[in-house]
Amino acid sequence: MQRKIMHNPRKYSSQVVDGFERAPSRAMLYPVGFKKEDFNKPQVGIASTWSMVTPCNMHINKLADEASKGVNAAGGKAVIFNTITISDGISMGSEGMKYSLVSREVIADSIETVVGCQGFDGVVAIGGCDKNMPGCIIGLARLNRPSIFVYGGTIQPGKNHTDVVSVFEAVGQFANHTIDAIELENIEKTAIPGPGSCGGMYTANTMASAIEALGMSLPNSSAQDAISDDKNNDCVQAGQAVLNLLNKDIKPRDIMTMKAFENAITVIIALGGSTNAVLHLIAMASAAGVNLKIDDFTRIGKKIPVIADLKPSGKYMMSELVEIGGTLPLMKMLLDAGLLHGDCLTVTGKTLVENLENVKPYADSQEIIRTLDNPIKKDSHLRILRGNLATDGAVAKITGKEGLSFKGNAKCFSREEDALEAILNNQITAGDVIVIRYEGPVGGPGMREMLAPTSAVMGKGLGGKVALITDGRFSGGTHGFVVGHITPEAFKGGVLAVVEDGDEILIDAKNNILELLVEQTIIDKRLSNWTQPKPNYTKGVLAKFAKLAKSASEGAVTD
């Protein structure tokens, strides 16, 4: 069906700069580079997440300039503005990590605030780290103005095929005396060679792939090196594409449908993506008015195999997937097998099937992406578990390499740092289930990622011998037998709060069960004697988040 052409692509900017009474507004725009003729052009905000606090985003100011060139060449007027970013990798394992998930909401709020205030007609948002991407998409979905997302791109591998997770795991190896201080320092100095997001199929590359499959990025935007001509061209083309979206009146909610979210889930399962995708996709869908639930991941996951041999549980890095053609041949494979909805609209103005029409398959010699009939795992690695420990759900990432079930005895910790100390000091032994609680969206607050303890477990050589469960979450770099997002969280009186040392816990990723193997009468008695702890923060942004955040199973949204 032919879409109605928008007669006024300046719907919002005209309210700000048209007419004699808007002379003060125009006067303030001349000093920032506007010329008289620019007031008759659609204004496009370029939301840049540039910052020097992390290598993931240190190059995005240059990408924003490229996107501006594309907007201006296509007949618009680009205006760059900034929003924040923080670094999970730097803050991981510290109190600062509590701000990570909060920053997703701050980013969404700030993009909505600037665009809504300034009257931009369209938006190009450029993100390069875990929280930037869902934060950008949430902001764009709320605004629902013609918009496009650009991924900042992946980093190159470090020396000896290392990355940031290699450094975290080296900490455990050093504590286990399998490497010395010089080896640890060498890994530390060489694992992260320059700009770009963490190099495996961790949360950044997972979310970039999901957003492309969702239709909100240009084809292959998710599979380009951060420093490359392809990424520069992607930015220019995105700037041009947003003018096409303006002219055709295509908005984010036209693209971000339920079927589009199903496509995103399908692609991240095939890639072996991060558990954070569950949290973030639910939050993005909520902003778009789409009723996505955690059980949709189970429904879709029953028919989607894991076929990408990518880190953390696999061998290869995103830069190596880029070299063999990126994500497009994978998506074409899934489409041809009837596993993607080809009729979904995308930011090209075309459907997914039209975008993939001329995509060539991977070369037979490549080993990164398997065929659908020879998968790494025949169904999803993202498991939604339920049971008396998680009546509202929990999320596990089980590739099968660590087995499909684990039964062990609890060792309980009320904060991440205490668990990490116990791991490094040899207080965790084979058969233990490490329980880290009061780290949920409200209890933490902020739902910290547990990369430090899970990496220490790997570095200690306990990867297949212990499990870890938490109402916090996990970095995309985590692997092993881990369960996060336990809901209800401990702070809200979930059963996790009354687990005691020595209690037996069952994790069954085949039947999707997370169970405390204690008589219900005993659990009920413990709960009747439980008292909610005092909140860790009563003022500031963390306190605001704790007051507003919904459960992890609802995306921990604040809106």
Coordinates of C-alpha atoms in Angstrom, one line a residue:
M1 CA 0.0 0.0 0.0
Q2 CA 1.3 3.5 -0.9
R3 CA 2.2 5.5 2.1
K4 CA 0.9 9.0 2.3
I5 CA 3.6 11.6 1.7
M6 CA 4.1 14.0 4.6
H7 CA 3.2 17.5 3.3
N8 CA 5.2 19.3 6.1
P9 CA 8.5 17.6 7.0
R10 CA 9.1 20.7 9.2
K11 CA 6.2 19.9 11.5
Y12 CA 8.1 20.7 14.6
S13 CA 10.8 23.2 13.6
S14 CA 8.3 25.4 12.0
Q15 CA 6.7 26.0 15.4
V16 CA 10.1 27.2 16.7
V17 CA 11.5 29.4 13.9
D18 CA 8.6 30.5 11.5
G19 CA 7.0 33.9 11.7
F20 CA 7.9 37.3 12.9
E21 CA 7.2 36.4 16.5
R22 CA 9.9 33.7 16.4
A23 CA 12.6 36.3 15.6
P24 CA 14.3 35.8 19.1
S25 CA 14.5 32.0 18.4
R26 CA 16.2 32.7 15.0
A27 CA 18.5 35.2 16.5
M28 CA 19.9 32.6 18.9
L29 CA 20.5 30.2 16.1
Y30 CA 22.6 32.4 13.9
P31 CA 25.5 32.3 16.3
V32 CA 25.5 28.4 16.3
G33 CA 25.9 28.3 12.5
F34 CA 22.4 28.8 11.0
K35 CA 22.0 30.8 7.8
K36 CA 18.8 32.4 6.7
E37 CA 18.0 29.6 4.2
D38 CA 18.5 27.0 7.0
F39 CA 15.2 28.1 8.6
N40 CA 13.3 26.7 5.7
K41 CA 14.9 23.2 6.0
P42 CA 13.9 20.3 8.2
Q43 CA 16.0 20.3 11.4
V44 CA 17.6 17.0 12.4
G45 CA 19.1 16.5 15.8
I46 CA 22.3 14.4 15.9
A47 CA 22.3 12.8 19.3
S48 CA 25.9 12.0 20.0
T49 CA 27.1 9.9 22.9
W50 CA 30.7 11.0 22.5
S51 CA 32.7 10.9 25.6
M52 CA 36.3 10.3 26.6
V53 CA 35.3 8.3 29.6
T54 CA 35.5 5.0 27.6
P55 CA 37.0 3.8 24.3
C56 CA 33.5 2.6 23.2
N57 CA 32.5 6.2 22.5
M58 CA 35.7 8.1 22.1
H59 CA 35.3 8.4 18.3
I60 CA 31.6 9.2 18.1
N61 CA 32.1 13.0 17.8
K62 CA 33.7 12.3 14.3
L63 CA 30.8 10.0 13.4
A64 CA 28.4 12.7 14.4
D65 CA 30.2 15.1 12.0
E66 CA 29.7 12.5 9.2
A67 CA 26.0 12.1 9.9
S68 CA 25.7 15.9 9.8
K69 CA 27.2 15.9 6.4
G70 CA 24.6 13.4 5.2
V71 CA 21.7 15.4 6.6
N72 CA 23.0 18.7 5.1
A73 CA 23.7 17.1 1.7
A74 CA 20.1 15.7 1.6
G75 CA 18.6 19.1 2.2
G76 CA 18.2 19.2 6.0
K77 CA 19.9 21.2 8.7
A78 CA 21.8 19.1 11.2
V79 CA 22.3 20.2 14.8
I80 CA 24.6 18.1 17.0
F81 CA 23.9 17.7 20.7
N82 CA 25.4 15.4 23.3
T83 CA 24.1 13.0 25.9
I84 CA 26.0 11.2 28.5
T85 CA 27.7 7.8 28.6
I86 CA 29.3 5.8 31.4
S87 CA 31.5 2.8 31.2
D88 CA 30.5 -0.6 32.5
G89 CA 34.0 -2.0 32.0
I90 CA 35.6 0.7 34.2
S91 CA 33.0 0.7 36.9
M92 CA 32.4 -3.1 36.9
G93 CA 32.6 -4.6 40.4
S94 CA 32.4 -1.2 42.1
E95 CA 29.7 0.9 43.6
G96 CA 29.8 3.0 40.5
M97 CA 28.3 0.2 38.5
K98 CA 25.0 0.9 40.1
Y99 CA 24.7 3.9 37.7
S100 CA 24.9 1.8 34.6
L101 CA 21.3 0.8 34.1
V102 CA 20.2 4.2 35.4
S103 CA 22.2 5.8 32.6
R104 CA 19.9 4.1 30.1
E105 CA 17.0 6.1 31.5
V106 CA 19.1 9.3 31.7
I107 CA 20.1 9.0 28.0
A108 CA 16.5 8.4 26.9
D109 CA 15.3 11.3 29.0
S110 CA 17.9 13.6 27.7
I111 CA 17.3 12.8 24.0
E112 CA 13.6 13.3 24.5
T113 CA 14.2 16.5 26.4
V114 CA 16.5 18.1 23.8
V115 CA 14.5 17.1 20.7
G116 CA 11.2 18.0 22.3
C117 CA 12.5 21.4 23.4
Q118 CA 14.3 22.4 20.3
G119 CA 11.6 21.3 17.8
F120 CA 13.8 18.9 15.8
D121 CA 11.8 17.3 13.0
G122 CA 14.0 14.1 12.9
V123 CA 16.8 12.5 14.8
V124 CA 20.0 10.5 14.1
A125 CA 21.2 8.9 17.3
I126 CA 24.7 7.4 17.5
G127 CA 25.6 5.0 20.3
G128 CA 28.6 2.9 21.0
C129 CA 28.1 1.1 24.4
D130 CA 25.7 -1.2 26.1
K131 CA 23.3 1.4 27.6
N132 CA 23.6 4.0 24.9
M133 CA 21.8 1.9 22.4
P134 CA 18.6 1.0 24.3
G135 CA 18.7 4.5 25.8
C136 CA 18.7 6.0 22.3
I137 CA 15.9 3.8 21.0
I138 CA 13.7 4.4 24.1
G139 CA 14.1 8.1 23.5
L140 CA 13.3 7.8 19.8
A141 CA 10.3 5.6 20.4
R142 CA 8.9 8.1 23.0
L143 CA 9.3 11.0 20.6
N144 CA 8.1 9.1 17.5
R145 CA 9.6 11.5 15.0
P146 CA 11.4 10.2 11.9
S147 CA 14.6 8.7 13.3
I148 CA 17.5 6.4 12.7
F149 CA 20.1 4.8 14.9
V150 CA 23.8 4.4 14.1
Y151 CA 26.1 2.0 15.9
G152 CA 29.5 3.3 16.7
G153 CA 31.1 0.0 15.7
T154 CA 33.2 -2.7 17.2
I155 CA 36.8 -2.6 18.5
Q156 CA 39.7 -4.6 17.1
P157 CA 41.0 -7.5 19.0
G158 CA 43.9 -6.9 21.5
K159 CA 47.2 -8.7 21.4
N160 CA 46.9 -12.5 21.3
H161 CA 43.2 -12.2 20.5
T162 CA 42.3 -10.6 23.9
D163 CA 39.6 -8.2 24.9
V164 CA 38.3 -6.7 28.1
V165 CA 36.9 -10.0 29.4
S166 CA 40.4 -11.4 29.0
V167 CA 41.5 -8.9 31.6
F168 CA 38.7 -9.7 34.0
E169 CA 39.5 -13.4 33.7
A170 CA 43.2 -12.7 34.2
V171 CA 42.4 -11.3 37.6
G172 CA 41.1 -14.7 38.6
Q173 CA 44.2 -16.4 37.0
F174 CA 46.5 -14.2 39.0
A175 CA 44.6 -14.9 42.2
N176 CA 44.9 -18.6 41.3
H177 CA 48.7 -18.2 40.7
T178 CA 48.4 -19.5 37.1
I179 CA 49.9 -16.2 35.7
D180 CA 52.2 -13.7 37.4
A181 CA 52.1 -9.9 37.9
I182 CA 54.0 -9.2 34.7
E183 CA 51.6 -11.4 32.6
L184 CA 48.6 -9.7 34.2
E185 CA 50.0 -6.2 33.4
N186 CA 50.8 -7.2 29.8
I187 CA 47.2 -8.3 29.3
E188 CA 46.0 -5.2 31.0
K189 CA 48.0 -2.9 28.7
T190 CA 47.3 -4.6 25.3
A191 CA 43.8 -6.1 25.5
I192 CA 42.0 -2.9 24.4
P193 CA 43.9 -1.3 21.4
G194 CA 41.6 1.6 20.5
P195 CA 38.1 2.9 19.8
G196 CA 35.0 0.8 19.6
S197 CA 32.7 -1.4 21.7
C198 CA 33.8 -4.6 23.4
G199 CA 34.7 -7.1 20.7
G200 CA 32.7 -10.2 21.4
M201 CA 29.0 -10.9 21.1
Y202 CA 28.7 -9.0 24.4
T203 CA 25.9 -6.5 25.1
A204 CA 27.0 -3.7 22.8
N205 CA 27.3 -5.9 19.7
T206 CA 24.1 -7.8 20.8
M207 CA 22.1 -4.7 21.0
A208 CA 23.5 -3.3 17.8
S209 CA 22.5 -6.5 16.0
A210 CA 19.1 -6.4 17.6
I211 CA 18.4 -2.8 16.6
E212 CA 19.4 -3.6 13.0
A213 CA 17.1 -6.6 12.9
L214 CA 14.4 -4.4 14.5
G215 CA 14.7 -2.2 11.4
M216 CA 16.0 1.0 13.1
S217 CA 19.5 0.9 11.6
L218 CA 20.7 0.7 8.1
P219 CA 21.7 -2.7 6.7
N220 CA 25.0 -4.0 8.3
S221 CA 25.3 -1.0 10.6
S222 CA 25.8 -3.4 13.4
A223 CA 28.7 -5.2 11.8
Q224 CA 31.3 -2.6 11.0
D225 CA 34.6 -1.7 12.6
A226 CA 34.5 1.5 14.7
I227 CA 37.4 3.0 12.7
S228 CA 36.6 2.3 9.0
D229 CA 35.4 3.8 5.8
D230 CA 32.3 1.6 6.1
K231 CA 31.4 3.1 9.4
N232 CA 31.9 6.7 8.2
N233 CA 29.8 5.9 5.1
D234 CA 27.1 4.4 7.4
C235 CA 26.9 7.7 9.2
V236 CA 26.6 9.8 6.0
Q237 CA 24.0 7.5 4.6
A238 CA 22.0 7.6 7.9
G239 CA 22.0 11.3 7.7
Q240 CA 20.6 11.1 4.2
A241 CA 18.1 8.3 5.2
V242 CA 16.5 10.4 7.9
L243 CA 15.4 13.0 5.2
N244 CA 13.8 10.2 3.3
L245 CA 12.0 9.1 6.5
L246 CA 10.8 12.7 6.9
N247 CA 9.5 12.9 3.4
K248 CA 7.7 9.6 3.7
D249 CA 6.4 10.2 7.2
I250 CA 7.9 7.0 8.5
K251 CA 8.3 7.1 12.3
P252 CA 9.8 4.7 14.8
R253 CA 6.5 3.1 15.9
D254 CA 5.8 2.3 12.3
I255 CA 8.9 0.2 12.3
M256 CA 9.1 -1.1 15.9
T257 CA 6.1 -3.5 15.7
M258 CA 5.7 -6.8 17.6
K259 CA 6.9 -8.7 14.5
A260 CA 10.0 -6.4 14.3
F261 CA 10.8 -7.3 17.9
E262 CA 10.4 -11.0 17.1
N263 CA 12.9 -10.5 14.3
A264 CA 15.3 -8.9 16.8
I265 CA 14.9 -11.7 19.3
T266 CA 15.5 -14.3 16.5
V267 CA 18.7 -12.7 15.4
I268 CA 20.2 -12.3 18.9
I269 CA 19.4 -15.9 19.7
A270 CA 21.1 -17.1 16.5
L271 CA 24.2 -15.0 17.4
G272 CA 24.3 -16.2 21.0
G273 CA 23.7 -12.7 22.4
S274 CA 23.7 -11.2 25.8
T275 CA 21.0 -11.7 28.6
N276 CA 20.8 -7.9 28.7
A277 CA 18.9 -8.1 25.5
V278 CA 15.9 -9.5 27.4
L279 CA 15.9 -6.5 29.7
H280 CA 16.6 -3.9 27.1
L281 CA 14.2 -5.2 24.4
I282 CA 11.3 -5.3 26.8
A283 CA 12.1 -1.7 27.8
M284 CA 12.4 -0.6 24.2
A285 CA 9.1 -2.3 23.3
S286 CA 7.4 -0.6 26.3
A287 CA 8.5 2.8 25.0
A288 CA 7.1 1.9 21.6
G289 CA 3.8 0.7 23.0
V290 CA 4.5 -3.0 22.1
N291 CA 3.5 -5.6 24.7
L292 CA 6.6 -7.7 24.7
K293 CA 6.9 -10.2 27.6
I294 CA 9.8 -12.3 28.9
D295 CA 7.8 -15.4 27.9
D296 CA 8.0 -14.3 24.2
F297 CA 11.7 -15.2 24.4
T298 CA 10.8 -18.7 25.3
R299 CA 8.2 -19.0 22.6
I300 CA 10.5 -17.7 19.9
G301 CA 13.5 -19.5 21.3
K302 CA 12.0 -23.0 20.8
K303 CA 12.5 -22.8 17.1
I304 CA 15.7 -20.7 16.8
P305 CA 19.1 -22.4 17.0
V306 CA 22.4 -20.8 18.2
I307 CA 24.7 -20.9 15.1
A308 CA 27.4 -18.2 15.8
D309 CA 30.7 -19.3 17.4
L310 CA 31.3 -15.9 19.0
K311 CA 32.8 -14.9 22.3
P312 CA 32.2 -15.1 25.3
S313 CA 31.3 -18.8 25.0
G314 CA 32.6 -19.2 21.5
K315 CA 35.9 -18.5 19.7
Y316 CA 35.6 -15.5 17.4
M317 CA 35.1 -11.8 17.8
M318 CA 32.8 -9.3 16.0
S319 CA 35.6 -7.9 13.9
E320 CA 36.1 -11.4 12.4
L321 CA 32.3 -11.6 11.6
V322 CA 32.7 -8.2 9.9
E323 CA 35.4 -9.7 7.7
I324 CA 33.2 -12.5 6.4
G325 CA 30.2 -10.2 5.6
G326 CA 28.7 -9.2 8.9
T327 CA 25.1 -9.9 10.0
L328 CA 23.3 -9.6 6.6
P329 CA 24.1 -13.1 5.3
L330 CA 22.9 -14.5 8.7
M331 CA 19.7 -12.6 8.4
K332 CA 19.2 -13.7 4.8
M333 CA 19.7 -17.3 6.0
L334 CA 17.1 -16.9 8.7
L335 CA 14.7 -15.2 6.3
D336 CA 15.0 -17.9 3.7
A337 CA 14.3 -20.5 6.4
G338 CA 11.1 -18.7 7.3
L339 CA 12.4 -17.6 10.7
L340 CA 12.1 -13.8 10.1
H341 CA 9.2 -11.6 9.2
G342 CA 10.2 -10.2 5.8
D343 CA 7.4 -7.7 5.5
C344 CA 8.6 -5.5 8.4
L345 CA 9.3 -1.9 7.5
T346 CA 12.8 -0.5 8.1
V347 CA 14.6 2.8 8.1
T348 CA 15.5 2.4 4.5
G349 CA 11.9 2.9 3.7
K350 CA 11.9 -0.6 2.4
T351 CA 10.9 -3.9 3.9
L352 CA 13.4 -6.4 5.4
V353 CA 12.9 -8.7 2.5
E354 CA 13.7 -5.9 0.1
N355 CA 16.8 -5.0 2.0
L356 CA 18.1 -8.6 1.9
E357 CA 17.2 -9.3 -1.7
N358 CA 20.7 -9.2 -3.1
V359 CA 22.7 -10.4 -0.1
K360 CA 25.1 -13.2 -0.9
P361 CA 25.7 -16.1 1.5
Y362 CA 28.8 -16.6 3.6
A363 CA 31.7 -18.4 1.9
D364 CA 31.8 -22.1 2.6
S365 CA 35.3 -21.8 4.1
Q366 CA 34.2 -19.6 7.0
E367 CA 33.8 -21.2 10.5
I368 CA 32.1 -18.4 12.5
I369 CA 28.5 -19.0 11.4
R370 CA 27.2 -22.5 11.2
T371 CA 24.4 -23.7 9.0
L372 CA 20.9 -24.1 10.6
D373 CA 21.1 -27.9 10.3
N374 CA 24.4 -28.0 12.2
P375 CA 23.9 -25.6 15.1
I376 CA 25.9 -25.1 18.3
K377 CA 22.6 -25.5 20.2
K378 CA 19.4 -26.5 18.6
D379 CA 17.3 -24.0 20.5
S380 CA 17.8 -20.7 22.4
H381 CA 20.6 -20.2 24.9
L382 CA 18.5 -17.5 26.6
R383 CA 16.4 -19.4 29.1
I384 CA 13.5 -17.9 31.0
L385 CA 13.4 -19.9 34.3
R386 CA 10.6 -20.0 36.8
G387 CA 10.1 -21.7 40.2
N388 CA 9.8 -20.8 43.8
L389 CA 13.0 -18.7 43.5
A390 CA 11.7 -16.8 40.5
T391 CA 7.9 -16.8 40.3
D392 CA 8.0 -13.8 38.0
G393 CA 10.9 -15.2 36.0
A394 CA 14.7 -15.2 35.8
V395 CA 17.1 -15.2 32.8
A396 CA 19.9 -17.6 32.2
K397 CA 22.4 -17.8 29.3
I398 CA 23.1 -21.5 28.8
T399 CA 24.8 -22.6 25.6
G400 CA 25.0 -26.2 26.6
K401 CA 28.8 -26.2 27.0
E402 CA 28.3 -25.9 30.7
G403 CA 25.7 -28.6 30.8
L404 CA 21.9 -28.1 31.0
S405 CA 21.3 -28.5 34.7
F406 CA 23.1 -27.8 38.0
K407 CA 22.3 -28.8 41.6
G408 CA 24.4 -27.5 44.4
N409 CA 24.5 -25.9 47.8
A410 CA 24.0 -22.1 48.4
K411 CA 26.7 -19.8 49.6
C412 CA 25.0 -16.4 50.1
F413 CA 26.2 -12.9 49.8
S414 CA 24.3 -9.6 50.1
R415 CA 26.6 -7.6 47.8
E416 CA 28.8 -8.3 44.8
E417 CA 32.0 -7.3 46.5
D418 CA 31.7 -9.9 49.2
A419 CA 31.1 -12.7 46.7
L420 CA 34.2 -11.6 44.7
E421 CA 36.3 -11.6 47.8
A422 CA 35.2 -15.1 48.6
I423 CA 36.0 -16.4 45.1
L424 CA 39.4 -14.9 45.0
N425 CA 40.2 -16.1 48.6
N426 CA 39.3 -19.8 47.7
Q427 CA 36.2 -19.8 49.8
I428 CA 34.1 -21.1 46.8
T429 CA 34.5 -24.8 45.9
A430 CA 33.1 -27.2 43.4
G431 CA 29.3 -27.8 43.8
D432 CA 28.6 -24.4 45.3
V433 CA 25.8 -22.1 44.0
I434 CA 26.9 -18.6 44.6
V435 CA 23.9 -16.5 45.6
I436 CA 24.3 -12.7 45.2
R437 CA 21.2 -10.8 46.3
Y438 CA 20.0 -7.2 47.1
E439 CA 21.5 -6.2 43.7
G440 CA 18.2 -5.9 41.9
P441 CA 16.7 -2.7 40.2
V442 CA 15.4 -1.5 43.6
G443 CA 17.7 -3.2 46.1
G444 CA 21.0 -2.3 44.5
P445 CA 19.7 0.0 43.3
G446 CA 20.6 -0.2 39.6
M447 CA 21.0 -4.0 39.0
R448 CA 24.8 -4.2 38.7
E449 CA 26.4 -6.6 36.2
M450 CA 28.3 -9.5 37.8
L451 CA 31.2 -9.7 35.3
A452 CA 33.9 -9.5 38.1
P453 CA 32.8 -12.5 40.1
T454 CA 31.8 -14.6 37.0
S455 CA 35.2 -13.9 35.4
A456 CA 37.0 -14.7 38.7
V457 CA 35.2 -18.0 38.7
M458 CA 36.5 -18.7 35.2
G459 CA 40.0 -17.5 36.1
K460 CA 40.0 -19.8 39.1
G461 CA 39.2 -22.8 36.9
L462 CA 35.7 -23.3 38.4
G463 CA 33.7 -22.5 35.3
G464 CA 32.0 -25.9 35.0
K465 CA 32.0 -26.6 38.7
V466 CA 29.9 -23.9 40.3
A467 CA 26.9 -21.8 39.5
L468 CA 25.9 -18.2 40.3
I469 CA 22.5 -16.8 40.7
T470 CA 21.5 -13.2 41.4
D471 CA 18.7 -10.6 41.2
G472 CA 21.3 -8.4 39.5
R473 CA 22.3 -9.0 35.9
F474 CA 25.3 -10.1 33.8
S475 CA 27.6 -8.5 31.4
G476 CA 27.4 -9.8 27.9
G477 CA 30.9 -11.0 28.5
T478 CA 29.8 -13.4 31.2
H479 CA 29.7 -17.1 30.5
G480 CA 29.3 -20.2 32.6
F481 CA 26.3 -21.5 34.6
V482 CA 24.7 -18.2 35.6
V483 CA 21.2 -17.0 36.3
G484 CA 20.2 -13.3 36.7
H485 CA 17.2 -11.0 36.7
I486 CA 15.6 -13.1 39.5
T487 CA 12.1 -11.7 40.1
P488 CA 10.8 -10.8 42.6
E489 CA 14.1 -9.4 43.8
A490 CA 15.3 -10.0 47.3
F491 CA 14.7 -6.4 48.4
K492 CA 11.0 -6.8 47.5
G493 CA 10.7 -9.9 49.6
G494 CA 11.4 -12.5 47.0
V495 CA 12.4 -16.0 48.1
L496 CA 16.0 -15.2 47.2
A497 CA 16.1 -13.0 50.3
V498 CA 15.7 -16.0 52.6
V499 CA 18.0 -18.6 51.0
E500 CA 20.5 -19.8 53.7
D501 CA 24.0 -21.2 53.3
G502 CA 23.8 -24.9 52.6
D503 CA 20.3 -24.9 51.0
E504 CA 20.1 -27.0 47.9
I505 CA 19.3 -25.2 44.7
L506 CA 18.3 -26.7 41.3
I507 CA 18.9 -24.9 38.0
D508 CA 17.3 -26.8 35.1
A509 CA 17.8 -25.1 31.8
K510 CA 16.1 -27.9 29.9
N511 CA 12.8 -27.6 31.7
N512 CA 13.3 -23.9 32.6
I513 CA 13.2 -24.3 36.4
L514 CA 14.9 -22.4 39.2
E515 CA 14.0 -24.0 42.5
L516 CA 15.0 -23.7 46.2
L517 CA 14.8 -27.3 47.4
V518 CA 13.5 -26.5 50.8
E519 CA 10.0 -27.3 52.2
Q520 CA 7.4 -24.6 51.5
T521 CA 6.5 -24.4 55.2
I522 CA 10.1 -23.6 56.1
I523 CA 10.3 -20.9 53.3
D524 CA 7.0 -19.4 54.6
K525 CA 8.4 -19.2 58.1
R526 CA 11.6 -17.6 57.0
L527 CA 9.6 -15.0 54.9
S528 CA 7.4 -14.2 57.9
N529 CA 10.6 -13.4 59.9
W530 CA 12.2 -11.4 57.1
T531 CA 12.6 -7.6 57.4
Q532 CA 13.2 -5.4 54.4
P533 CA 16.6 -3.7 54.7
K534 CA 17.0 0.0 54.7
P535 CA 17.6 1.5 51.1
N536 CA 21.2 2.1 50.2
Y537 CA 20.3 5.5 48.8
T538 CA 17.6 8.0 49.8
K539 CA 18.6 11.0 47.7
G540 CA 19.8 11.6 44.1
V541 CA 19.5 9.7 40.9
L542 CA 19.9 6.2 42.3
A543 CA 17.1 6.9 44.8
K544 CA 14.9 8.2 42.0
F545 CA 15.6 5.1 40.0
A546 CA 14.8 2.8 42.9
K547 CA 11.5 4.6 43.5
L548 CA 10.4 4.5 39.8
A549 CA 11.9 1.2 38.4
K550 CA 9.7 -1.7 37.6
S551 CA 10.9 -5.2 37.9
A552 CA 13.6 -6.8 35.8
S553 CA 10.9 -8.9 34.1
E554 CA 9.2 -5.6 33.0
G555 CA 12.5 -4.2 31.7
A556 CA 13.3 -2.2 34.8
V557 CA 11.7 0.8 33.0
T558 CA 11.0 4.0 34.9
D559 CA 8.4 5.5 32.4

